[in-house]
Coordinates of C-alpha atoms in Angstrom, one line a residue:
X182 CA 14.2 -81.9 178.1
X183 CA 14.7 -78.2 178.9
X184 CA 14.2 -77.2 182.6
X185 CA 11.8 -74.6 183.6
X186 CA 13.8 -72.4 185.9
X187 CA 11.1 -71.5 188.4
X188 CA 11.3 -73.7 191.5
X189 CA 8.3 -72.7 193.5
X190 CA 4.6 -73.5 193.5
X191 CA 2.1 -71.3 195.4
X192 CA -1.6 -71.8 196.2
X193 CA -3.6 -74.7 197.6
X194 CA -4.9 -76.2 194.4
X195 CA -1.6 -75.7 192.6
X196 CA 0.4 -77.5 195.3
X197 CA -2.2 -80.2 195.6
X198 CA -2.1 -81.0 191.9
X199 CA 1.7 -81.0 191.9
X200 CA 1.6 -83.6 194.6
X201 CA -0.9 -85.7 192.8
X202 CA 1.0 -85.4 189.5
X203 CA 4.1 -86.7 191.1
X204 CA 6.1 -83.5 190.6
X205 CA 9.4 -83.7 192.6
X206 CA 8.9 -81.5 195.7
X207 CA 11.8 -80.7 198.1
X208 CA 9.8 -79.1 200.9
X209 CA 6.4 -77.5 201.7
X210 CA 6.0 -74.4 203.8
X211 CA 2.7 -73.8 205.6
X212 CA 1.9 -70.3 207.0
X213 CA 1.3 -70.6 210.7
X214 CA -2.4 -70.8 211.5
X215 CA -3.4 -72.1 208.1
X216 CA -3.9 -75.7 209.1
X217 CA -7.4 -76.2 207.6
X218 CA -9.2 -77.1 204.4
X219 CA -7.2 -78.5 201.6
X220 CA -3.9 -77.7 203.5
X221 CA -4.8 -80.7 205.8
X222 CA -4.9 -82.9 202.8
X223 CA -1.6 -81.5 201.5
X224 CA 0.1 -82.2 204.8
X225 CA -1.3 -85.7 204.9
X226 CA -0.1 -86.3 201.3
X227 CA 3.3 -84.9 202.2
X228 CA 3.6 -87.3 205.2
X229 CA 2.5 -90.2 203.1
X230 CA 5.1 -89.5 200.4
X231 CA 7.9 -88.5 202.7
X232 CA 8.1 -84.9 201.7
X233 CA 9.3 -82.6 204.5
X234 CA 7.1 -79.7 205.5
X235 CA 7.3 -76.9 208.0
X236 CA 4.9 -74.5 209.6
X237 CA 6.5 -71.0 209.6
X238 CA 5.5 -67.7 211.1
X239 CA 4.0 -64.9 208.9
X240 CA 7.2 -62.9 208.5
X241 CA 9.3 -65.9 207.4
X242 CA 6.5 -67.1 205.1
X243 CA 6.1 -63.8 203.3
X244 CA 9.9 -63.7 202.8
X245 CA 9.5 -66.9 200.8
X246 CA 6.4 -66.1 198.8
X247 CA 6.7 -64.7 195.3
X248 CA 3.0 -64.0 194.6
X249 CA 0.0 -62.7 196.6
X250 CA -2.0 -65.8 195.7
X251 CA -0.1 -68.2 198.0
X252 CA -3.2 -69.1 200.1
X253 CA -0.9 -70.0 203.0
X254 CA 1.1 -72.8 201.3
X255 CA 4.3 -72.9 199.2
X256 CA 6.1 -75.9 197.7
X257 CA 9.8 -75.7 196.8
X258 CA 10.2 -78.0 193.8
X259 CA 12.7 -79.4 191.4
X260 CA 12.5 -77.7 188.0
X261 CA 9.7 -78.9 185.7
X262 CA 10.6 -79.9 182.2
X263 CA 9.6 -78.2 179.0
X264 CA 8.9 -80.8 176.3
X265 CA 9.6 -80.8 172.6
X266 CA 7.0 -80.3 169.8
X267 CA 7.6 -83.9 168.9
X268 CA 6.6 -85.0 172.4
X269 CA 3.3 -83.2 171.9
X270 CA 2.6 -84.9 168.6
X271 CA 3.6 -88.3 170.0
X272 CA 1.1 -87.8 172.9
X273 CA -1.7 -87.3 170.3
X274 CA -0.5 -90.3 168.3
X275 CA -0.3 -92.5 171.4
X276 CA -4.0 -91.7 172.1
X277 CA -4.9 -92.2 168.5
X278 CA -6.3 -88.7 168.4
X279 CA -5.9 -85.9 165.9
X280 CA -3.5 -83.4 167.5
X281 CA -5.0 -80.3 169.2
X282 CA -2.3 -77.8 170.0
X283 CA -2.3 -74.2 171.2
X284 CA 0.4 -71.9 169.8
X285 CA 0.8 -68.7 171.9
X286 CA 2.7 -66.0 170.0
X287 CA 4.4 -63.4 172.3
X288 CA 1.8 -63.7 175.1
X289 CA 3.2 -61.7 178.0
X290 CA 0.5 -61.6 180.6
X291 CA 0.8 -64.4 183.3
X292 CA -2.9 -64.3 183.9
X293 CA -3.6 -65.0 180.2
X294 CA -1.0 -67.8 180.0
X295 CA -2.2 -69.5 183.2
X296 CA -5.8 -69.3 182.1
X297 CA -5.1 -70.7 178.7
X298 CA -3.1 -73.6 180.3
X299 CA -6.1 -74.4 182.5
X300 CA -8.5 -74.2 179.6
X301 CA -6.3 -76.3 177.3
X302 CA -5.9 -79.0 179.9
X303 CA -9.6 -79.0 180.6
X304 CA -10.6 -79.6 176.9
X305 CA -7.9 -82.3 176.4
X306 CA -5.4 -80.4 174.3
X307 CA -2.2 -82.3 173.7
X308 CA 0.1 -79.4 174.3
X309 CA 1.0 -75.7 174.2
X310 CA 3.8 -74.1 172.2
X311 CA 5.3 -70.8 173.4
X312 CA 8.3 -68.7 172.1
X313 CA 11.5 -68.5 174.1
X314 CA 11.8 -64.7 173.7
X315 CA 9.4 -61.8 174.2
X316 CA 6.9 -64.0 176.0
X317 CA 5.9 -65.1 179.5
X318 CA 7.2 -68.4 180.6
X319 CA 6.1 -70.7 183.5
X320 CA 6.3 -68.6 186.6
X321 CA 4.9 -69.2 190.1
X322 CA 2.1 -66.7 189.1
X323 CA 1.3 -68.7 186.0
X324 CA 1.3 -72.0 187.9
X325 CA -1.1 -70.5 190.5
X326 CA -3.5 -69.1 187.9
X327 CA -3.5 -72.4 186.1
X328 CA -4.8 -74.0 189.3
X329 CA -2.3 -76.8 188.9
X330 CA -3.2 -77.6 185.3
X331 CA 0.4 -76.8 184.3
X332 CA 1.4 -80.1 186.0
X333 CA -0.5 -82.1 183.4
X334 CA 0.0 -79.9 180.3
X335 CA 2.9 -80.5 177.8
X336 CA 4.5 -77.1 177.1
X337 CA 7.2 -76.7 174.4
X338 CA 9.3 -73.6 174.2
X339 CA 10.7 -72.8 170.7
X340 CA 13.0 -70.3 169.2
X341 CA 10.9 -69.4 166.1
X342 CA 7.1 -69.7 166.0
X343 CA 6.9 -69.2 162.3
X344 CA 9.3 -72.0 161.6
X345 CA 7.5 -74.3 164.0
X346 CA 4.2 -73.6 162.2
X347 CA 5.9 -74.7 159.0
X348 CA 7.0 -77.9 160.7
X349 CA 3.5 -78.6 161.9
X350 CA 2.1 -78.0 158.5
X351 CA 4.5 -80.7 157.2
X352 CA 3.1 -83.0 159.8
X353 CA -0.4 -82.4 158.4
X354 CA -1.8 -79.9 160.9
X355 CA -4.2 -77.2 159.9
X356 CA -3.1 -73.9 161.4
X357 CA -5.9 -71.7 162.6
X358 CA -5.2 -68.1 163.7
X359 CA -7.5 -66.1 165.9
X360 CA -7.8 -62.7 164.3
X361 CA -10.4 -59.9 164.0
X362 CA -10.0 -59.9 160.3
X363 CA -10.8 -63.6 160.0
X364 CA -13.9 -65.5 159.0
X365 CA -16.7 -66.0 161.5
X366 CA -15.6 -69.2 163.3
X367 CA -19.3 -70.4 163.3
X368 CA -18.8 -71.1 159.6
X369 CA -15.5 -72.9 159.8
X370 CA -14.8 -76.6 160.0
X371 CA -12.4 -76.8 163.0
X372 CA -12.1 -80.6 163.1
X373 CA -9.1 -82.7 162.1
X374 CA -5.5 -82.1 163.3
X375 CA -5.3 -78.5 164.2
X376 CA -3.1 -75.9 165.9
X377 CA -4.9 -72.8 167.2
X378 CA -2.7 -69.7 167.2
X379 CA -3.4 -67.0 169.7
X380 CA -1.6 -63.7 169.5
X381 CA 0.0 -61.4 172.1
X382 CA -2.0 -58.8 174.0
X383 CA -0.8 -55.8 172.1
X384 CA 0.5 -57.1 168.7
X385 CA -1.9 -59.8 168.0
X386 CA -0.6 -62.6 165.7
X387 CA 2.0 -60.5 164.1
X388 CA 2.4 -60.1 160.3
X389 CA 4.6 -63.2 159.5
X390 CA 2.7 -65.6 161.8
X391 CA -0.6 -64.3 160.4
X392 CA 0.7 -65.1 156.9
X393 CA 1.7 -68.6 157.9
X394 CA -1.8 -69.5 159.1
X395 CA -4.0 -71.6 156.8
X396 CA -7.1 -69.7 157.9
X397 CA -8.0 -66.8 160.2
X398 CA -11.1 -66.9 162.3
X399 CA -12.8 -64.3 164.4
X400 CA -15.3 -64.4 167.2
X401 CA -18.4 -62.4 166.3
X402 CA -19.1 -59.6 168.8
X403 CA -22.5 -57.8 169.1
X404 CA -21.7 -55.3 171.8
X405 CA -19.6 -52.1 171.9
X406 CA -16.3 -53.9 172.8
X407 CA -14.4 -54.8 169.7
X408 CA -12.1 -57.5 171.1
X409 CA -11.7 -60.1 173.8
X410 CA -8.6 -60.9 175.8
X411 CA -6.4 -63.8 174.7
X412 CA -7.5 -66.3 177.3
X413 CA -11.2 -65.7 176.6
X414 CA -10.7 -66.0 172.8
X415 CA -8.7 -69.2 173.3
X416 CA -11.4 -70.7 175.5
X417 CA -14.3 -69.9 173.1
X418 CA -12.6 -71.2 170.0
X419 CA -10.9 -74.1 171.8
X420 CA -14.1 -75.4 173.1
X421 CA -15.8 -75.1 169.8
X422 CA -13.0 -77.3 168.3
X423 CA -13.9 -79.9 171.0
X424 CA -17.6 -79.5 170.3
X425 CA -17.1 -80.0 166.6
X426 CA -14.9 -83.1 167.2
X427 CA -17.5 -84.6 169.5
X428 CA -20.3 -83.9 167.1
X429 CA -18.4 -85.3 164.1
X430 CA -17.3 -88.4 165.8
X431 CA -20.5 -89.1 167.7
X432 CA -18.7 -89.0 171.0
X433 CA -20.4 -88.5 174.4
X434 CA -19.4 -85.7 176.7
X435 CA -18.4 -86.7 180.3

């Protein structure tokens, strides 16, 4: 396992989900005067599990905070682990499900990454793959934006996305790239073992990664705007993958 170097979680839902997920937490800081709502539950859970917490004044609290979305609570944690690509594939195998993986190529915006993590967890994806270089990692801002979903999502960080795609192909996965030059995704069978590739905000998929994809798909747009941001595109196509799987297998939604 590779350690994620960030050691801080901010925001009520994010801290609450970290507690429920059993993430090792060293101490919780509460901004003075914020003893209400979900923070009451956080404190009760901390007492129950023996995690120390402290109510601190505003100046001291802001000296600890790394984001503006702290909502009056910060948890100092032990580093979270990145997993391996094999861990992601094993998770799907253990569930006897076709793998559903998101590959994010050079995504740099924490808001996009956090939103995609939240979406991927919600639709039951088995994991997310991100590159080690030229891309956003798991930061306090990403954790906050994911609303705690990062605690449940397997995230692998790899040196070379193109090589990883080749390895996934060898495992039988169909590589689907989201690209404006692709085929209307309404017309594409998205079922089976798939990895959905989402490109960076500025460069898109990139030439080599685009060439590695088995098929490119696009989201049809009827208005004046010619593109959607990465997290919206991932949500739209990701949930259609889920819809097609449910329809094909005759499953019921919950």
